[in-house]
Amino acid sequence: MPTPKRRRCFRGSFGSRIDGVIPECGGALEAPVSSGGLLVGDFAQQSSSLGSIRWLQVQSAPDLDLHSQLKELIPEQQSMASNVVVETLFSICSLSLFQERLKKLKSDHGKVQLGNITADMVIGGMRGMTGLLWETSLLDPDEGIRFRGLSIPECQKLLPGAKAGGEPLPEGLLWLLLTGKVPNKEQADGLSAELCNRAKIPDHVFKAIDALPVAAHPMTQFATGVMALQVDSEFQKAYEKGMPKAKFWEPTYEDSMNLIARLPTVASYVYRRQISFFFLFLSLYMLTLLIFGDLVAFYFIRKKNICGLPYVCCGILFRIYKDGGIIPPDNSLDYAANFSHMLGFDDPKMLELMRLYVTIHSDHEGGNVSAHTAHLVGSALSDPYLSFAAALNGLAGPLHGLANQEVLLWIESLVKEVGEDITTDQLKDYVWKTLKSGKVVPGYGHGVLRKTDPRYTCQREFALKHLPDDPLFKLVSKLYEVVPPILTELGKVKNPWPNVDAHSGVLLKYFGLSEARYFTVLFGVSRSIGIGSQLIWDRALGLPLERPKSVTMDWLESYCKKAA
Ligand code: AMX
C-alpha cells in the first residue's frame, strides 16, 4: 500500500508536541478546498473548554478507504502497551496516540477533580456533571455543537457536497467523525458507494415491521426494524466465537457501518406503509359504498364502525402512504438523496435539505438521552444494533427527539385555531395558553445550550434561501420573536431560545413530507452516524462498563447533614 501523504499535528494538554511535522499549527480555516488529497484545510481544532487537546484537521489521504484509515488509526495491540515494539508503534500511529493519551491521562491525572458533584446534580438529572468520554463531538453552551472541532458553518464550508457550494454530504461527516479528518469528494463518494453495497435488508426485517399495526407509532416500527436487523450482528457472532478485546472495534465497525447503511431503507419502509387517516377514511367510504351502497356507507361512517372487512380491505388497498409502494434505492445517489428518493421525494431542493438535515442531527456530544443510552448499553458489550435500538427508544421521548413531531403538531393546531394570518398578540396568547395548560413549548429550551441552537440557525438560513415566503416559515420566524421573552418571563427556564426541533418540521412539510409523527424517524437515521462512530471508538479505546453510583434519599439527606 502506498504511503499516504498526510500531515498531522497533535498537542498534548501541556502544549508539548506529541507527533507531527507541521510547525505552524495554527493554520488557516479559509484554506480553499481542493480535491486530490493534499492538505486542504489545516486548522487548529477548537480546544475543549477543559483545554484538553488541540488536533489539526487534515484532509485524508486519497489512497485509503475508510476502513483502511481506521485500521491504520487503531492498532491491534491496545492492551499490550508495555511491549517496546508496540510503544514504538504508538509513537507513529495516531490512534495509538489516543490510546496512549488515555492511559497517560488515567495514570498521570486520574485523581484531578473536574468539578464538584452537588446534591442538586444528583437530583437534577446530572446536569453539568462531567462524566463521559465522547470523542466525536463537543457541545458548547453558547456556541453549539462542534463535530471533531468543526462548527456547523465550518462543516458546510469544508465537507464535500453533492455539488460545489451545496450542503455537506453526511458521508463526509461520517468520515470526519470517525477519523477526525476532512475527506475529499472522492472519498465521500467512495463511502456513498460502500454504504449502498452494505444496504441489503433481510426479508425478516420487513416481516417484523409488518407484524405491527400500521397505526403503531413510526418510532416503534423503526426500533422494531433495528432489532430485527440485529440478527445479522457481526459483533455478536465474533464475541460468541471468542476474540481478543483489541479486536472488538472491527466487528463493531462492521455492524455500525451496516446499520448506518441499512437504516434509510428500513425507515422509508416504515414511512411508505404509514396510513394517512384521511385516505383510510376515504377508502373506507368508497369501498363500503361499492359493496353496500350509499346508505350503508353513511351508517358505517356515522357509527365509526371501521373494524372488520372494510378496514382490512382498505388496509390492503391503502396501507401504503402516497400509494407509491416501496421505492427501491437508486444507488447512483448519495446517502441522504437516496433516503429522500426512497421516501418518495426527488425535488433537488429536498435532496439538499435531507443532506443538511442528516448532517446536523447526527451527533450532539454524549450526554443527551439517545447518545448516552447507546454508550451505556454498548458499554455492556451489547452490539451496535442493540445499543442503537435502545437509543431510539430514548429519542422517541417528547422532551428529546419527539419534539420535532410536537412542534409541527403544535404549529398546525395554532393555525387551525387562529389561521395563518396571526397577530403577535394572538401568538402570545397561544404560547401562554400552552404554558398554562401545563405543557412545554416544544422546540424551545435545552439541557446544555444557552443560546439559539446553530442547528436552528442553519435551517433558518436554508429557509431564507429556498422558501422565504412560506407562511409556516414566517410563523416560525414570528415565534422566534415571541417565545423567548415569554419563557424568560416564566423565570425558571434556563434557555429560552429555540433548538433544532423548532425548525425542521416546517421545512419538511414545505417539500411534502408532512406526517409529523414520522419526523423522529428521520432524526433517528441521522443519529446513527454519531452513535455508530462513537461506538467504534468506545471499543477501540477499550472503554469500560459504565456503572455510576446511585444513592437513596436517606443516604443523601444524612450525607448532606453531616457535610453541612
Ligand atoms: N417550555 C416550558 N417550560 C420549559 C421549557 C419550555 N420550552 N423549557 C424548560 N422549561 C421548564 C422546565 O420544564 C423546568 O420546569 P420545572 O422546574 O417546573 O420542571 C424549568 O423550565 C427548568 O428547565 P431547564 O433547566 O431550563 O431545562 P431542562 O434541562 O430541565 O430541560 C428541555 C431541557 C429540552 C427538556 C426543556 O427545555 C423542554 O422541555 N423543552 C421543550 C421540549 C423540546 O424542545 N425538547 C427538544 C430538545 C432538543 C432535543 O433533544 N431534540
Coordinates of C-alpha atoms and ligand atoms in Angstrom, one line a residue:
M1 CA 0.0 0.0 0.0
P2 CA 1.5 3.4 -0.9
T3 CA 2.5 5.6 1.9
P4 CA -0.3 8.2 2.4
K5 CA 0.6 11.8 2.1
R6 CA -0.5 13.3 5.3
R7 CA 0.4 15.9 7.8
R8 CA -0.7 15.9 11.3
C9 CA 0.0 17.7 14.4
F10 CA -1.1 16.8 17.9
R11 CA -0.6 18.7 21.0
G12 CA -1.0 17.3 24.4
S13 CA -2.7 19.2 27.2
F14 CA 0.5 20.7 28.2
G15 CA 1.4 22.3 24.9
S16 CA 4.0 19.8 24.0
R17 CA 4.1 18.4 20.5
I18 CA 3.4 14.7 20.5
D19 CA 3.7 14.0 16.9
G20 CA 3.5 15.7 13.5
V21 CA 5.5 17.6 11.0
I22 CA 3.8 20.9 10.9
P23 CA 5.5 23.6 12.9
E24 CA 2.9 26.2 12.0
C25 CA 0.0 24.6 13.8
G26 CA -2.4 27.5 13.8
G27 CA -3.2 27.3 10.1
A28 CA -6.0 28.9 8.1
L29 CA -9.6 27.9 8.2
E30 CA -10.0 29.8 5.0
A31 CA -7.8 27.5 3.0
P32 CA -9.6 26.6 -0.2
V33 CA -10.8 23.1 -0.5
S34 CA -9.1 21.2 -3.3
S35 CA -9.5 17.7 -4.4
G36 CA -6.6 15.4 -4.9
G37 CA -5.6 14.5 -1.4
L38 CA -3.3 17.3 -0.4
L39 CA -3.8 19.2 2.8
V40 CA -6.8 21.4 2.2
G41 CA -7.7 22.9 5.5
D42 CA -5.2 22.8 8.2
F43 CA -6.7 24.4 11.2
A44 CA -6.5 24.1 14.8
Q45 CA -9.4 22.3 16.3
Q46 CA -11.0 24.4 18.9
S47 CA -9.8 23.1 22.1
S48 CA -12.4 21.9 24.5
S49 CA -13.4 24.2 27.3
L50 CA -11.3 22.0 29.5
G51 CA -8.4 22.8 27.3
S52 CA -7.5 19.2 26.7
I53 CA -6.3 18.7 23.2
R54 CA -5.8 20.6 20.0
W55 CA -5.8 18.5 16.9
L56 CA -5.1 19.7 13.5
Q57 CA -7.7 18.7 11.0
V58 CA -6.2 17.5 7.7
Q59 CA -7.7 16.2 4.6
S60 CA -7.5 12.4 4.5
A61 CA -5.1 10.7 2.2
P62 CA -6.9 9.8 -1.0
D63 CA -5.5 6.3 -1.3
L64 CA -7.1 4.8 1.7
D65 CA -10.7 3.8 2.2
L66 CA -12.4 4.5 5.5
H67 CA -11.7 1.0 6.9
S68 CA -8.1 1.2 6.0
Q69 CA -7.8 4.6 7.5
L70 CA -9.3 3.4 10.8
K71 CA -7.2 0.3 10.7
E72 CA -4.2 2.4 10.5
L73 CA -5.5 4.5 13.3
I74 CA -6.5 1.6 15.5
P75 CA -3.7 -0.8 16.3
E76 CA -4.5 -4.3 17.4
Q77 CA -2.3 -4.1 20.5
Q78 CA -4.2 -1.8 22.7
S79 CA -3.8 -3.9 25.7
M80 CA -0.1 -4.6 25.2
A81 CA 1.4 -1.1 25.7
S82 CA 4.2 -2.4 27.8
N83 CA 5.8 -4.0 24.8
V84 CA 8.6 -1.8 23.5
V85 CA 7.8 -2.5 19.8
V86 CA 4.2 -1.6 20.4
E87 CA 5.3 1.5 22.2
T88 CA 7.3 2.4 19.1
L89 CA 4.3 1.8 17.0
F90 CA 2.3 4.1 19.3
S91 CA 4.6 6.9 18.5
I92 CA 4.0 6.8 14.8
C93 CA 0.4 5.8 14.8
S94 CA -2.2 8.3 15.5
L95 CA -4.9 6.2 17.2
S96 CA -2.2 4.6 19.3
L97 CA -1.6 8.2 20.5
F98 CA -5.2 8.4 21.6
Q99 CA -4.9 5.1 23.5
E100 CA -1.6 6.1 24.9
R101 CA -3.0 9.5 25.8
L102 CA -5.9 7.8 27.5
K103 CA -3.6 5.6 29.6
K104 CA -1.4 8.5 30.4
L105 CA -4.4 10.7 31.3
K106 CA -5.5 8.0 33.7
S107 CA -2.2 7.3 35.3
D108 CA -0.9 10.9 35.5
H109 CA -4.2 12.8 36.1
G110 CA -6.7 10.2 37.2
K111 CA -7.2 12.0 40.5
V112 CA -7.7 15.5 39.1
Q113 CA -11.1 16.9 40.0
L114 CA -13.3 18.1 37.2
G115 CA -15.8 19.8 39.4
N116 CA -17.9 19.3 42.4
I117 CA -20.8 17.0 42.4
T118 CA -23.6 18.7 44.3
A119 CA -26.8 17.2 45.6
D120 CA -28.6 19.4 43.0
M121 CA -26.8 17.5 40.2
V122 CA -27.7 14.1 41.6
I123 CA -31.4 15.1 42.0
G124 CA -31.4 17.2 38.8
G125 CA -30.6 14.7 36.1
M126 CA -26.8 15.0 36.4
R127 CA -26.9 18.4 34.6
G128 CA -23.4 19.9 34.3
M129 CA -21.8 16.8 35.7
T130 CA -18.8 15.8 33.5
G131 CA -18.9 12.0 33.4
L132 CA -18.4 10.7 29.9
L133 CA -15.8 10.4 27.2
W134 CA -17.3 11.2 23.8
E135 CA -14.7 11.8 21.0
T136 CA -16.8 12.7 18.0
S137 CA -18.3 16.0 19.1
L138 CA -18.4 18.6 21.8
L139 CA -21.2 20.9 22.8
D140 CA -20.5 24.4 24.0
P141 CA -23.5 26.1 25.8
D142 CA -23.1 29.3 23.9
E143 CA -21.5 28.3 20.6
G144 CA -23.3 25.0 20.0
I145 CA -22.0 21.8 18.5
R146 CA -18.6 21.1 17.0
F147 CA -18.0 17.9 15.1
R148 CA -14.4 16.9 15.7
G149 CA -13.7 20.6 16.3
L150 CA -15.7 21.9 13.3
S151 CA -18.8 24.1 13.8
I152 CA -21.8 23.7 11.6
P153 CA -20.9 26.6 9.3
E154 CA -17.3 25.2 9.0
C155 CA -18.7 21.8 8.1
Q156 CA -20.9 23.4 5.5
K157 CA -17.8 25.1 4.1
L158 CA -15.3 22.3 4.3
L159 CA -17.1 19.0 3.9
P160 CA -17.7 17.9 0.3
G161 CA -21.2 18.4 -1.1
A162 CA -23.1 16.8 -3.9
K163 CA -22.3 19.9 -5.9
A164 CA -19.9 22.7 -5.3
G165 CA -21.3 25.1 -2.6
G166 CA -24.1 22.7 -1.7
E167 CA -25.0 21.3 1.7
P168 CA -22.5 18.8 3.1
L169 CA -22.8 15.1 2.3
P170 CA -23.5 13.1 5.5
E171 CA -20.9 10.6 4.3
G172 CA -18.3 13.3 4.7
L173 CA -19.4 13.9 8.2
L174 CA -19.3 10.2 9.0
W175 CA -15.7 10.2 7.7
L176 CA -14.9 13.2 9.8
L177 CA -16.4 11.8 13.0
L178 CA -14.6 8.5 12.6
T179 CA -11.2 9.7 11.6
G180 CA -11.1 13.4 12.7
K181 CA -10.1 14.3 9.1
V182 CA -12.0 16.1 6.4
P183 CA -12.4 13.8 3.4
N184 CA -12.2 14.8 -0.2
K185 CA -15.1 14.4 -2.6
E186 CA -13.7 11.2 -4.0
Q187 CA -13.5 9.6 -0.5
A188 CA -17.0 10.8 0.3
D189 CA -18.3 9.3 -2.9
G190 CA -16.4 6.1 -2.2
L191 CA -18.1 5.9 1.1
S192 CA -21.5 6.5 -0.5
A193 CA -20.9 3.5 -2.8
E194 CA -19.7 1.4 0.2
L195 CA -22.9 2.3 2.2
C196 CA -25.0 1.3 -0.9
N197 CA -23.3 -2.0 -1.0
R198 CA -24.0 -2.6 2.6
A199 CA -27.6 -1.7 2.4
K200 CA -29.2 -5.1 1.8
I201 CA -32.0 -5.8 4.2
P202 CA -33.0 -9.4 5.0
D203 CA -36.7 -10.1 4.4
H204 CA -37.5 -10.9 8.1
V205 CA -36.9 -7.2 8.9
F206 CA -39.9 -6.2 6.8
K207 CA -41.9 -9.0 8.2
A208 CA -41.1 -7.9 11.7
I209 CA -42.3 -4.4 10.9
D210 CA -45.4 -5.8 9.1
A211 CA -46.3 -7.7 12.3
L212 CA -47.1 -4.3 13.9
P213 CA -50.3 -2.4 13.1
V214 CA -49.8 0.3 10.6
A215 CA -51.1 2.7 13.1
A216 CA -48.2 1.9 15.5
H217 CA -46.0 4.9 16.1
P218 CA -43.3 5.1 13.4
M219 CA -40.6 5.1 16.0
T220 CA -42.0 1.8 17.4
Q221 CA -41.9 0.4 13.9
F222 CA -38.4 1.7 13.3
A223 CA -36.9 0.4 16.5
T224 CA -38.5 -3.0 15.8
G225 CA -36.9 -3.0 12.4
V226 CA -33.5 -2.2 14.0
M227 CA -34.0 -5.0 16.5
A228 CA -34.7 -7.3 13.6
L229 CA -31.5 -6.2 11.8
Q230 CA -29.6 -7.3 14.9
V231 CA -29.9 -10.9 13.8
D232 CA -27.0 -10.2 11.5
S233 CA -24.7 -8.7 14.1
E234 CA -21.1 -9.5 13.3
F235 CA -20.1 -8.4 16.8
Q236 CA -22.3 -10.9 18.4
K237 CA -21.1 -13.7 16.2
A238 CA -17.4 -12.8 16.8
Y239 CA -18.0 -12.5 20.5
E240 CA -19.6 -15.9 20.7
K241 CA -16.7 -17.4 18.9
G242 CA -14.2 -15.5 21.1
M243 CA -12.0 -12.6 20.2
P244 CA -9.4 -10.5 22.0
K245 CA -10.5 -7.2 23.4
A246 CA -8.2 -5.4 21.0
K247 CA -10.3 -6.8 18.1
F248 CA -13.6 -5.6 19.4
W249 CA -13.7 -2.5 17.3
E250 CA -13.5 -4.4 14.0
P251 CA -16.9 -6.2 14.2
T252 CA -18.3 -3.0 15.9
Y253 CA -17.1 -1.2 12.8
E254 CA -18.9 -3.7 10.5
D255 CA -22.1 -3.6 12.5
S256 CA -22.1 0.2 12.7
M257 CA -21.5 0.7 9.0
N258 CA -24.1 -1.9 8.1
L259 CA -26.5 -0.3 10.5
I260 CA -26.0 3.2 9.1
A261 CA -26.2 1.9 5.6
R262 CA -29.4 -0.1 6.2
L263 CA -31.4 2.4 8.2
P264 CA -32.7 4.6 5.3
T265 CA -34.3 1.5 3.7
V266 CA -35.9 0.4 6.9
A267 CA -37.0 4.0 7.7
S268 CA -38.5 4.5 4.3
Y269 CA -40.3 1.2 4.5
V270 CA -41.9 2.5 7.7
Y271 CA -42.8 5.7 6.0
R272 CA -44.3 4.1 2.9
R273 CA -46.5 1.8 5.0
Q274 CA -48.0 4.7 7.0
I275 CA -51.7 5.2 6.6
S276 CA -52.9 8.6 6.0
F277 CA -56.1 8.6 8.1
F278 CA -57.7 10.8 5.5
F279 CA -57.0 8.2 2.8
L280 CA -58.1 5.5 5.2
F281 CA -61.4 7.2 5.8
L282 CA -61.9 8.0 2.1
S283 CA -61.1 4.5 1.1
L284 CA -63.3 3.1 3.7
Y285 CA -66.1 5.2 2.4
M286 CA -65.5 4.3 -1.2
L287 CA -65.2 0.6 -0.6
T288 CA -68.2 0.5 1.6
L289 CA -70.1 2.5 -1.0
L290 CA -69.0 0.0 -3.6
I291 CA -70.1 -3.1 -1.6
F292 CA -73.1 -1.9 0.4
G293 CA -74.4 1.1 -1.3
D294 CA -74.8 4.7 -0.2
L295 CA -76.9 4.4 2.9
V296 CA -74.9 1.6 4.5
A297 CA -71.7 3.5 3.9
F298 CA -73.2 6.5 5.6
Y299 CA -74.2 4.2 8.5
F300 CA -70.7 2.8 8.9
I301 CA -69.2 6.2 8.9
R302 CA -71.7 7.7 11.3
K303 CA -71.2 4.8 13.7
K304 CA -67.4 5.0 13.2
N305 CA -67.6 1.3 12.7
I306 CA -64.3 0.9 10.9
C307 CA -63.5 -2.6 12.1
G308 CA -63.8 -5.8 10.1
L309 CA -63.8 -6.4 6.4
P310 CA -63.9 -2.8 5.2
Y311 CA -61.0 -2.0 7.4
V312 CA -58.9 -4.9 6.2
C313 CA -59.8 -4.2 2.5
C314 CA -58.9 -0.6 2.9
G315 CA -55.8 -1.5 4.8
I316 CA -54.7 -3.7 1.9
L317 CA -55.6 -1.1 -0.7
F318 CA -54.3 2.0 1.1
R319 CA -51.8 0.6 3.6
I320 CA -49.1 2.4 1.6
Y321 CA -49.0 6.1 2.0
K322 CA -48.9 8.1 -1.2
D323 CA -49.9 4.8 -3.0
G324 CA -46.5 4.5 -4.5
G325 CA -45.4 1.3 -2.9
I326 CA -41.9 0.7 -1.7
I327 CA -39.4 2.6 -3.8
P328 CA -36.2 0.8 -4.4
P329 CA -32.9 2.6 -3.8
D330 CA -31.2 4.4 -6.5
N331 CA -27.5 3.5 -6.0
S332 CA -26.3 6.4 -8.1
L333 CA -27.4 8.8 -5.4
D334 CA -25.6 9.8 -2.2
Y335 CA -26.8 8.6 1.2
A336 CA -29.2 11.4 2.0
A337 CA -30.5 11.8 -1.5
N338 CA -31.2 8.1 -1.8
F339 CA -33.0 8.2 1.5
S340 CA -35.2 11.1 0.3
H341 CA -35.7 9.2 -3.0
M342 CA -36.9 6.1 -1.2
L343 CA -39.3 8.2 0.9
G344 CA -40.7 9.5 -2.4
F345 CA -39.2 13.0 -2.6
D346 CA -36.9 13.8 -5.6
D347 CA -37.0 17.6 -5.7
P348 CA -33.3 18.6 -5.8
K349 CA -34.0 21.2 -3.0
M350 CA -35.5 18.4 -0.9
L351 CA -32.3 16.3 -1.5
E352 CA -30.2 19.3 -0.3
L353 CA -32.5 19.7 2.7
M354 CA -32.0 16.0 3.5
R355 CA -28.2 16.3 3.3
L356 CA -28.3 19.2 5.7
Y357 CA -30.8 17.5 8.0
V358 CA -28.9 14.2 8.3
T359 CA -25.6 16.1 8.8
I360 CA -26.8 18.4 11.6
H361 CA -28.8 15.8 13.5
S362 CA -26.0 13.2 13.5
D363 CA -24.3 13.9 16.8
H364 CA -24.6 16.2 19.8
E365 CA -21.9 15.1 22.2
G366 CA -22.5 12.2 24.6
G367 CA -24.8 13.3 27.4
N368 CA -28.1 13.6 25.5
V369 CA -30.6 10.8 26.1
S370 CA -30.1 8.9 22.9
A371 CA -26.3 9.1 22.7
H372 CA -25.8 8.4 26.3
T373 CA -28.2 5.4 26.1
A374 CA -26.3 3.9 23.2
H375 CA -23.0 4.5 25.0
L376 CA -24.3 2.9 28.2
V377 CA -25.8 -0.1 26.6
G378 CA -22.7 -0.5 24.4
S379 CA -20.6 -0.5 27.5
A380 CA -22.1 -3.9 28.4
L381 CA -20.7 -5.1 25.0
S382 CA -24.2 -5.1 23.6
D383 CA -23.6 -4.9 19.8
P384 CA -24.4 -1.6 17.9
Y385 CA -27.9 -2.8 16.8
L386 CA -28.9 -3.4 20.5
S387 CA -27.3 -0.2 21.6
F388 CA -28.8 1.9 18.8
A389 CA -32.3 0.4 19.3
A390 CA -32.1 1.4 22.9
A391 CA -31.1 4.9 21.9
L392 CA -34.1 5.1 19.6
N393 CA -36.4 4.4 22.4
G394 CA -34.9 7.4 24.2
L395 CA -35.1 9.5 21.1
A396 CA -38.8 8.7 21.0
G397 CA -39.5 10.8 24.1
P398 CA -41.2 14.2 23.7
L399 CA -38.5 16.0 25.7
H400 CA -35.9 14.7 23.3
G401 CA -36.3 13.6 19.6
L402 CA -40.1 13.6 19.5
A403 CA -40.0 17.3 20.0
N404 CA -39.8 17.8 16.2
Q405 CA -43.2 16.0 15.9
E406 CA -44.6 18.0 18.7
V407 CA -43.5 21.3 17.1
L408 CA -45.3 20.8 13.8
L409 CA -48.5 19.4 15.5
W410 CA -48.4 22.5 17.9
I411 CA -48.0 24.9 15.0
E412 CA -50.7 23.1 13.0
S413 CA -53.1 23.3 15.8
L414 CA -52.3 27.0 16.2
V415 CA -53.1 27.6 12.5
K416 CA -56.3 25.6 12.9
E417 CA -57.3 27.7 15.9
V418 CA -56.3 31.1 14.7
G419 CA -55.5 30.9 11.0
E420 CA -52.2 31.6 9.2
D421 CA -52.6 35.3 9.4
I422 CA -51.9 35.6 13.0
T423 CA -51.1 38.7 15.0
T424 CA -48.4 38.9 17.6
D425 CA -50.9 39.2 20.4
Q426 CA -52.7 36.1 19.2
L427 CA -49.4 34.3 19.1
K428 CA -48.5 35.4 22.7
D429 CA -51.9 34.2 23.9
Y430 CA -51.4 30.8 22.3
V431 CA -48.0 30.4 23.9
W432 CA -49.4 31.4 27.3
K433 CA -52.3 29.1 26.8
T434 CA -49.9 26.2 26.2
L435 CA -47.9 27.0 29.3
K436 CA -50.9 27.4 31.5
S437 CA -52.2 24.1 30.4
G438 CA -49.0 22.6 31.9
K439 CA -47.3 21.8 28.6
V440 CA -43.9 22.9 27.5
V441 CA -43.4 25.0 24.4
P442 CA -41.9 22.4 22.0
G443 CA -38.7 23.3 20.2
Y444 CA -37.6 25.8 22.8
G445 CA -35.1 25.2 25.7
H446 CA -32.2 22.8 26.1
G447 CA -30.4 20.9 28.7
V448 CA -27.0 22.4 27.8
L449 CA -27.4 25.1 25.2
R450 CA -27.9 28.7 26.4
K451 CA -28.2 30.4 23.0
T452 CA -30.0 29.8 19.8
D453 CA -29.1 26.4 18.6
P454 CA -26.9 26.7 15.5
R455 CA -28.8 23.8 14.0
Y456 CA -31.8 26.0 14.2
T457 CA -29.9 28.9 12.6
C458 CA -28.7 26.9 9.6
Q459 CA -32.2 25.6 8.9
R460 CA -33.4 29.2 9.1
E461 CA -30.8 30.1 6.6
F462 CA -31.9 27.3 4.4
A463 CA -35.5 28.5 4.6
L464 CA -34.5 32.1 3.8
K465 CA -32.7 30.8 0.7
H466 CA -35.3 28.3 -0.6
L467 CA -38.7 29.2 0.9
P468 CA -38.7 32.7 2.2
D469 CA -42.4 33.3 1.5
D470 CA -43.7 30.1 3.0
P471 CA -46.4 31.1 5.5
L472 CA -45.4 28.4 8.1
F473 CA -41.7 29.6 7.9
K474 CA -43.0 33.1 8.6
L475 CA -44.9 31.8 11.5
V476 CA -41.8 30.0 12.8
S477 CA -39.9 33.3 12.5
K478 CA -42.6 35.1 14.4
L479 CA -42.4 32.5 17.2
Y480 CA -38.7 33.2 17.4
E481 CA -39.6 36.8 18.4
V482 CA -42.5 35.9 20.7
V483 CA -41.5 32.8 22.6
P484 CA -38.1 33.7 24.2
P485 CA -39.4 36.7 26.1
I486 CA -42.3 34.7 27.4
L487 CA -40.1 31.8 28.6
T488 CA -37.8 34.4 30.2
E489 CA -40.8 35.9 31.9
L490 CA -41.6 32.5 33.4
G491 CA -38.5 32.9 35.4
K492 CA -37.4 29.2 35.6
V493 CA -36.4 28.3 32.0
K494 CA -32.6 28.3 31.7
N495 CA -32.6 28.6 27.9
P496 CA -35.5 30.4 26.3
W497 CA -34.0 30.0 22.8
P498 CA -35.1 27.6 20.0
N499 CA -33.4 24.3 19.5
V500 CA -33.1 22.2 16.4
D501 CA -36.6 20.9 16.5
A502 CA -38.3 24.3 16.4
H503 CA -37.5 24.5 12.7
S504 CA -37.2 21.1 11.0
G505 CA -40.9 20.3 10.6
V506 CA -41.9 23.3 8.5
L507 CA -39.0 22.6 6.1
L508 CA -40.0 19.0 5.6
K509 CA -43.7 19.9 5.3
Y510 CA -42.9 22.5 2.6
F511 CA -41.4 19.8 0.5
G512 CA -44.4 17.5 1.1
L513 CA -43.1 15.4 4.0
S514 CA -45.9 16.5 6.3
E515 CA -46.6 13.5 8.5
A516 CA -45.3 14.9 11.8
R517 CA -45.5 11.5 13.6
Y518 CA -42.8 10.3 11.2
F519 CA -40.3 13.1 11.9
T520 CA -38.4 11.5 14.7
V521 CA -37.5 8.5 12.5
L522 CA -35.6 10.9 10.3
F523 CA -33.8 12.2 13.4
G524 CA -33.0 8.5 14.3
V525 CA -31.5 7.7 10.9
S526 CA -29.2 10.7 11.2
R527 CA -28.3 10.0 14.9
S528 CA -26.9 6.6 13.8
I529 CA -23.9 8.3 12.3
G530 CA -22.8 9.9 15.5
I531 CA -23.7 7.0 17.7
G532 CA -22.2 4.4 15.4
S533 CA -18.9 6.3 15.1
Q534 CA -18.6 6.7 18.8
L535 CA -19.4 3.1 19.5
I536 CA -16.4 2.1 17.3
W537 CA -14.2 4.4 19.3
D538 CA -15.6 3.1 22.6
R539 CA -14.4 -0.3 21.6
A540 CA -11.2 0.9 20.1
L541 CA -10.3 2.7 23.2
G542 CA -11.4 -0.2 25.4
L543 CA -13.8 2.0 27.4
P544 CA -15.1 0.1 30.4
L545 CA -18.6 -0.9 31.6
E546 CA -20.5 2.2 32.6
R547 CA -21.6 2.0 36.2
P548 CA -22.2 5.2 38.1
K549 CA -23.1 5.1 41.8
S550 CA -26.6 5.8 42.9
V551 CA -27.8 6.7 46.4
T552 CA -31.1 6.7 48.3
M553 CA -32.8 9.9 49.6
D554 CA -31.9 8.7 53.1
W555 CA -28.3 8.4 52.2
L556 CA -28.3 11.9 50.5
E557 CA -30.0 13.5 53.4
S558 CA -27.7 12.1 56.0
Y559 CA -24.6 12.8 53.9
C560 CA -25.7 16.4 53.4
K561 CA -26.5 16.9 57.1
K562 CA -23.0 15.7 58.0
A563 CA -21.4 17.8 55.4
A564 CA -23.2 21.0 56.5
Ligands
AMX1 N1 -41.5 25.4 27.8 C1 -41.9 25.4 29.0 N2 -41.2 25.1 30.1 C2 -39.9 24.9 29.9 C3 -39.3 24.9 28.6 C4 -40.2 25.1 27.5 N3 -39.7 25.0 26.3 N4 -38.0 24.6 28.7 C5 -37.8 24.4 30.1 N5 -38.9 24.6 30.7 C6 -39.1 24.4 32.2 C7 -38.8 23.0 32.6 O1 -39.9 22.2 32.3 C8 -38.5 23.2 34.0 O2 -39.7 23.3 34.7 P1 -39.9 22.6 36.2 O3 -38.8 23.2 37.1 O4 -41.3 23.1 36.6 O5 -39.8 21.2 36.0 C9 -37.8 24.5 34.1 O6 -38.2 25.2 32.9 C10 -36.3 24.4 34.1 O7 -35.9 23.6 33.0 P2 -34.4 23.9 32.3 O8 -33.4 23.6 33.3 O9 -34.4 25.2 31.6 O10 -34.4 22.8 31.2 P3 -34.1 21.2 31.3 O11 -32.7 21.0 31.1 O12 -34.7 20.7 32.6 O13 -34.9 20.6 30.1 C11 -35.7 20.5 27.8 C12 -34.5 20.8 28.8 C13 -35.2 20.5 26.4 C14 -36.2 19.1 28.2 C15 -36.7 21.6 28.0 O14 -36.2 22.8 27.7 C16 -38.0 21.3 27.3 O15 -38.9 20.6 27.8 N6 -38.1 21.9 26.0 C17 -39.3 21.6 25.2 C18 -39.1 20.2 24.5 C19 -38.0 20.2 23.5 O16 -38.0 21.1 22.6 N7 -37.2 19.2 23.5 C20 -36.1 19.0 22.5 C21 -34.7 19.3 23.0 C22 -33.7 19.1 21.9 C23 -33.6 17.6 21.6 O17 -33.2 16.8 22.4 N8 -34.0 17.2 20.4

